[in-house]
Amino acid sequence: MNHQTGLAWKWLEEEVDAVIVGAGATGAVVARELGQAGLRVVLIEAGPYWEVSRDFVSDELHMRRTAWRYKRLTAGTNPPELGHNTSGSGVGGGTLHFTAVVPRFFPSDFRARSTDGVGEDWPIDYADIEPYYGKLEEEIPVSGPKNYPWGAFPGPYPYPEREPIAGTHQVLRIGCEKLGISSSIAPLAILSAPYRGRPPCINRGFCAQGCLPNSKFSTLIHHIPQALDAGVELRHGCMVNQVLCRPDDRVEGVTFLFNGQEYRQRARAVILCASAIETPRLLLMSVDGRHPNGLANSSGMVGKCFMLHSGHEVMARFSEEILPYKGTPVLALTQEFYETPADRSRARGFTILAHGSRPLAFMNIVAKATGLWGKNLREIGRDYNYFARLSIVGETLPSENNRISLSDQKDEVGLPAPQVTFTFGENDHKVIAQGIEMCRRILEAAGGKVEFVAPDTSHMLGGCRMGDDRQRSVVDRWGRAHDHPNLFIADTSLFVTSGASNPTITAMALAWRTADAIKEAFRQGEL
Amino acid sequence: MTVKTIYPEYDVMQESPHWDENTRVLVQTRLQPPAMPQVFTPLEFSVLQAVIGRLVDENDENLIIRVAGQLDRHLSEKQGQGYHPVTEPPEEQLLRGGLAWLDATALQLHQRSFLQLAPWEMDDVLGKAQRGEVTWTGLSSQDFFKKMLRTAIDFFYSQPEVWSEIGYGGPAYPRGYYRIEYGLKDPWEPRLDLERVEERAKDGLGPGPVRRVDR
């Protein structure tokens, strides 16, 4: 208890070692690492502190409350749907409702400019984060195949692959086999056997609606308890509204809003883990006399090169029941089309996931794909159990026109609402078209008839990218802001390219690496 | 006679004793009649019910009033998705504004209010809104239609009797699903009525006659 404010925040009046903004996939990892290193850490989260057994239910509609709900505006030719699918809120963030598909990035993802002539090269290589992938896969732990056919990691994964797989996923594997395409059980942060009091998955199917049995990893149930044990102070329901900067360009802490009051927390280092929308937004909001365009923004790159994966959905009707509600939503995939093909008909590529569907997801895809309503829509609903769905995770190339900016509208707590402007580029459309076509071929080879194709997006990336050139990037290869020696970014906003893999484990690996760099800087007395 | 469901024996609520308590309470609460609307005016609420009924092809008034009531409550709790295209007004304004314009369009085209229209006339007005063939100020009829349809789907397909109709196995915590591969079912899952499947096929609906495919 803090004696001056009456609030349960013991370090409010002091300068702590580190303030971390955002308790999601990456912030929780950084908090655990810095806390266990003996640093005094305050972790600030805008959303609630969920408790699994109290707050989670088996209901699609109700569980949308784990999405970010403050006002956001979308614009561009392809204004994205930003709901439950992309943005988490509360302790655990997006890991509460991600499908837990955790393939690694390919080495070529870090060299798109050099190898494919598109996008940008990262300032780091696959080898720089490889050890972190391994450590994460061990501790989460990841279930997956003994032999993984693609990328630089051949397996085996620490836990056995999930089996059996459900009808939806058998469709993908059967179709691929008939076409001579490799497919695999997905690497998943979902247990295939017990681990530290957590039971194996029971195929309830609600991974994207918060896992009730705790079979699915989330930072809420894994890294956060470890961080708290290490003495990290967690403040939930607190919205950080400004990063404060001193005349010598070192940041001195943050201000945040709690119940309509503004408080200040001083810190020797500030680490932003607030997402690819909220991190750039916070930097753009942090204006002062010397930084009229926001902090860390001498390059003008804050908010630019925001990326989403294309996530188009392809659904086919089968002549027998698929029962798409059963099983972990994603259990099988192919990454056979991940990189630039020999004929160079597109640059970079896509992953195909077999994707189960609960009723709301299914009916929304049908409505989006067809515009059908009334009797026609109702009749398709009656055939719900006969449909299998594949979806793509398509690479999107970075473009400065896709960006996060501040709108002139205010959100519910009176801060400038962020605007997300997004338009697919020419190559993105080629990736999407080829991805959809391959989904169609796989579904048809498995005996289905493709009836619905709907556009979608997933995964928010970029907006504060890393780089060696301070004119073209926001942070260096360690996630440290070029402009401020004690300001770090450790979330997906520092992605340079999007890859075509679900990005969570890559984001966590990068965050862990940055946490190591911060620890080292403290040891050297730099921070 | 149209086949309403190919799972005539199945009632998902019979499985509710096997669900965790929070889920059971939540879904049972969803079956209760709604409270007085907080956001929609009485007229808007009536038009809303008529619109939802047409969009999801359902005549059961008790079912539709629950769906409409839950939508009203959702808006009153301000727990929306939180985002909208810069070209559209926020959720509440878009839905309420669109309902008022639907009524105005009905008066203009048919000289009667929306609620006085025959079902096929309602569909005509809704179809014109969907295709952008009406001129509304302040919002696009197409944006309204899309939002209204997606919202109606969200609340309608969250009703347990609709889960039963489509054969959705429903909540499965703590018991889980175990027989998940092709052709397998856990004992409590919905059972197909093959005669009804055949009957639908005669109407040109459904997957056609059930057959095994060579895999």
mmCIF file of N, CA, C and O in Angstrom, chain A residues 20-24 43-50 68 88-93 234-240 257 273:
data_model
loop_
_atom_site.group_PDB
_atom_site.id
_atom_site.type_symbol
_atom_site.label_atom_id
_atom_site.label_comp_id
_atom_site.label_asym_id
_atom_site.label_seq_id
_atom_site.Cartn_x
_atom_site.Cartn_y
_atom_site.Cartn_z
ATOM 1 N N ILE A 20 7.281 -1.100 -17.676
ATOM 2 C CA ILE A 20 6.899 -1.804 -18.904
ATOM 3 C C ILE A 20 5.451 -1.464 -19.192
ATOM 4 O O ILE A 20 4.590 -1.561 -18.302
ATOM 5 N N VAL A 21 5.159 -1.077 -20.433
ATOM 6 C CA VAL A 21 3.804 -0.706 -20.808
ATOM 7 C C VAL A 21 3.179 -1.844 -21.605
ATOM 8 O O VAL A 21 3.624 -2.140 -22.717
ATOM 9 N N GLY A 22 2.198 -2.500 -21.026
ATOM 10 C CA GLY A 22 1.512 -3.585 -21.722
ATOM 11 C C GLY A 22 1.900 -4.940 -21.167
ATOM 12 O O GLY A 22 3.079 -5.294 -21.120
ATOM 13 N N ALA A 23 0.917 -5.717 -20.717
ATOM 14 C CA ALA A 23 1.167 -7.027 -20.090
ATOM 15 C C ALA A 23 0.687 -8.164 -20.982
ATOM 16 O O ALA A 23 0.078 -9.112 -20.521
ATOM 17 N N GLY A 24 0.958 -8.047 -22.276
ATOM 18 C CA GLY A 24 0.518 -9.086 -23.212
ATOM 19 C C GLY A 24 1.619 -10.100 -23.501
ATOM 20 O O GLY A 24 2.394 -10.464 -22.613
ATOM 21 N N LEU A 43 4.853 -3.005 -14.057
ATOM 22 C CA LEU A 43 4.226 -3.448 -15.313
ATOM 23 C C LEU A 43 2.821 -2.843 -15.366
ATOM 24 O O LEU A 43 1.992 -3.119 -14.498
ATOM 25 N N ILE A 44 2.568 -2.019 -16.370
ATOM 26 C CA ILE A 44 1.306 -1.278 -16.434
ATOM 27 C C ILE A 44 0.458 -1.797 -17.590
ATOM 28 O O ILE A 44 0.934 -1.899 -18.724
ATOM 29 N N GLU A 45 -0.774 -2.117 -17.303
ATOM 30 C CA GLU A 45 -1.681 -2.723 -18.292
ATOM 31 C C GLU A 45 -3.000 -1.930 -18.319
ATOM 32 O O GLU A 45 -3.584 -1.681 -17.268
ATOM 33 N N ALA A 46 -3.453 -1.590 -19.526
ATOM 34 C CA ALA A 46 -4.680 -0.794 -19.650
ATOM 35 C C ALA A 46 -5.933 -1.590 -19.292
ATOM 36 O O ALA A 46 -6.894 -1.065 -18.749
ATOM 37 N N GLY A 47 -5.926 -2.873 -19.612
ATOM 38 C CA GLY A 47 -7.144 -3.667 -19.446
ATOM 39 C C GLY A 47 -7.223 -4.338 -18.093
ATOM 40 O O GLY A 47 -6.408 -4.089 -17.202
ATOM 41 N N PRO A 48 -8.218 -5.202 -17.915
ATOM 42 C CA PRO A 48 -8.429 -5.857 -16.629
ATOM 43 C C PRO A 48 -7.466 -7.016 -16.363
ATOM 44 O O PRO A 48 -6.769 -7.481 -17.266
ATOM 45 N N TYR A 49 -7.449 -7.438 -15.123
ATOM 46 C CA TYR A 49 -6.661 -8.606 -14.731
ATOM 47 C C TYR A 49 -7.622 -9.794 -14.723
ATOM 48 O O TYR A 49 -8.351 -10.014 -13.774
ATOM 49 N N TRP A 50 -7.643 -10.524 -15.824
ATOM 50 C CA TRP A 50 -8.576 -11.642 -15.977
ATOM 51 C C TRP A 50 -8.241 -12.765 -15.006
ATOM 52 O O TRP A 50 -7.080 -13.037 -14.732
ATOM 53 N N TRP A 68 -9.567 -5.509 -27.449
ATOM 54 C CA TRP A 68 -9.372 -4.081 -27.155
ATOM 55 C C TRP A 68 -10.647 -3.343 -27.549
ATOM 56 O O TRP A 68 -11.136 -3.504 -28.658
ATOM 57 N N GLY A 88 -5.831 -7.746 -28.248
ATOM 58 C CA GLY A 88 -6.219 -8.173 -26.919
ATOM 59 C C GLY A 88 -6.274 -7.008 -25.952
ATOM 60 O O GLY A 88 -5.726 -5.946 -26.190
ATOM 61 N N SER A 89 -6.971 -7.229 -24.859
ATOM 62 C CA SER A 89 -6.985 -6.253 -23.784
ATOM 63 C C SER A 89 -6.916 -6.997 -22.460
ATOM 64 O O SER A 89 -7.545 -8.029 -22.286
ATOM 65 N N GLY A 90 -6.164 -6.466 -21.541
ATOM 66 C CA GLY A 90 -6.060 -7.095 -20.232
ATOM 67 C C GLY A 90 -4.776 -7.891 -20.097
ATOM 68 O O GLY A 90 -4.041 -8.105 -21.075
ATOM 69 N N VAL A 91 -4.520 -8.335 -18.881
ATOM 70 C CA VAL A 91 -3.300 -9.084 -18.608
ATOM 71 C C VAL A 91 -3.338 -10.381 -19.422
ATOM 72 O O VAL A 91 -4.309 -11.132 -19.354
ATOM 73 N N GLY A 92 -2.291 -10.616 -20.183
ATOM 74 C CA GLY A 92 -2.274 -11.747 -21.113
ATOM 75 C C GLY A 92 -2.434 -11.297 -22.559
ATOM 76 O O GLY A 92 -1.984 -11.964 -23.473
ATOM 77 N N GLY A 93 -3.116 -10.154 -22.753
ATOM 78 C CA GLY A 93 -3.255 -9.553 -24.088
ATOM 79 C C GLY A 93 -3.748 -10.545 -25.118
ATOM 80 O O GLY A 93 -4.661 -11.330 -24.860
ATOM 81 N N LEU A 234 2.422 -5.209 -10.665
ATOM 82 C CA LEU A 234 1.490 -5.136 -11.797
ATOM 83 C C LEU A 234 0.379 -4.145 -11.479
ATOM 84 O O LEU A 234 -0.267 -4.255 -10.438
ATOM 85 N N ARG A 235 0.178 -3.192 -12.369
ATOM 86 C CA ARG A 235 -0.948 -2.250 -12.216
ATOM 87 C C ARG A 235 -1.865 -2.403 -13.419
ATOM 88 O O ARG A 235 -1.521 -1.979 -14.519
ATOM 89 N N HIS A 236 -3.030 -3.003 -13.202
ATOM 90 C CA HIS A 236 -3.960 -3.159 -14.327
ATOM 91 C C HIS A 236 -5.012 -2.051 -14.276
ATOM 92 O O HIS A 236 -5.137 -1.346 -13.274
ATOM 93 N N GLY A 237 -5.737 -1.900 -15.378
ATOM 94 C CA GLY A 237 -6.721 -0.821 -15.455
ATOM 95 C C GLY A 237 -6.088 0.551 -15.550
ATOM 96 O O GLY A 237 -6.745 1.562 -15.297
ATOM 97 N N CYS A 238 -4.827 0.591 -15.911
ATOM 98 C CA CYS A 238 -4.091 1.860 -15.987
ATOM 99 C C CYS A 238 -3.653 2.108 -17.431
ATOM 100 O O CYS A 238 -2.927 1.306 -18.003
ATOM 101 N N MET A 239 -4.065 3.229 -17.991
ATOM 102 C CA MET A 239 -3.770 3.542 -19.390
ATOM 103 C C MET A 239 -2.628 4.556 -19.445
ATOM 104 O O MET A 239 -2.796 5.696 -19.004
ATOM 105 N N VAL A 240 -1.497 4.122 -19.954
ATOM 106 C CA VAL A 240 -0.363 5.046 -20.077
ATOM 107 C C VAL A 240 -0.671 6.050 -21.180
ATOM 108 O O VAL A 240 -1.079 5.672 -22.284
ATOM 109 N N LEU A 257 -3.309 6.990 -16.635
ATOM 110 C CA LEU A 257 -4.631 7.345 -16.134
ATOM 111 C C LEU A 257 -5.225 6.151 -15.392
ATOM 112 O O LEU A 257 -5.191 5.024 -15.874
ATOM 113 N N CYS A 273 5.566 -2.280 -24.729
ATOM 114 C CA CYS A 273 5.114 -3.606 -25.201
ATOM 115 C C CYS A 273 3.605 -3.542 -25.415
ATOM 116 O O CYS A 273 2.874 -4.437 -25.012
#
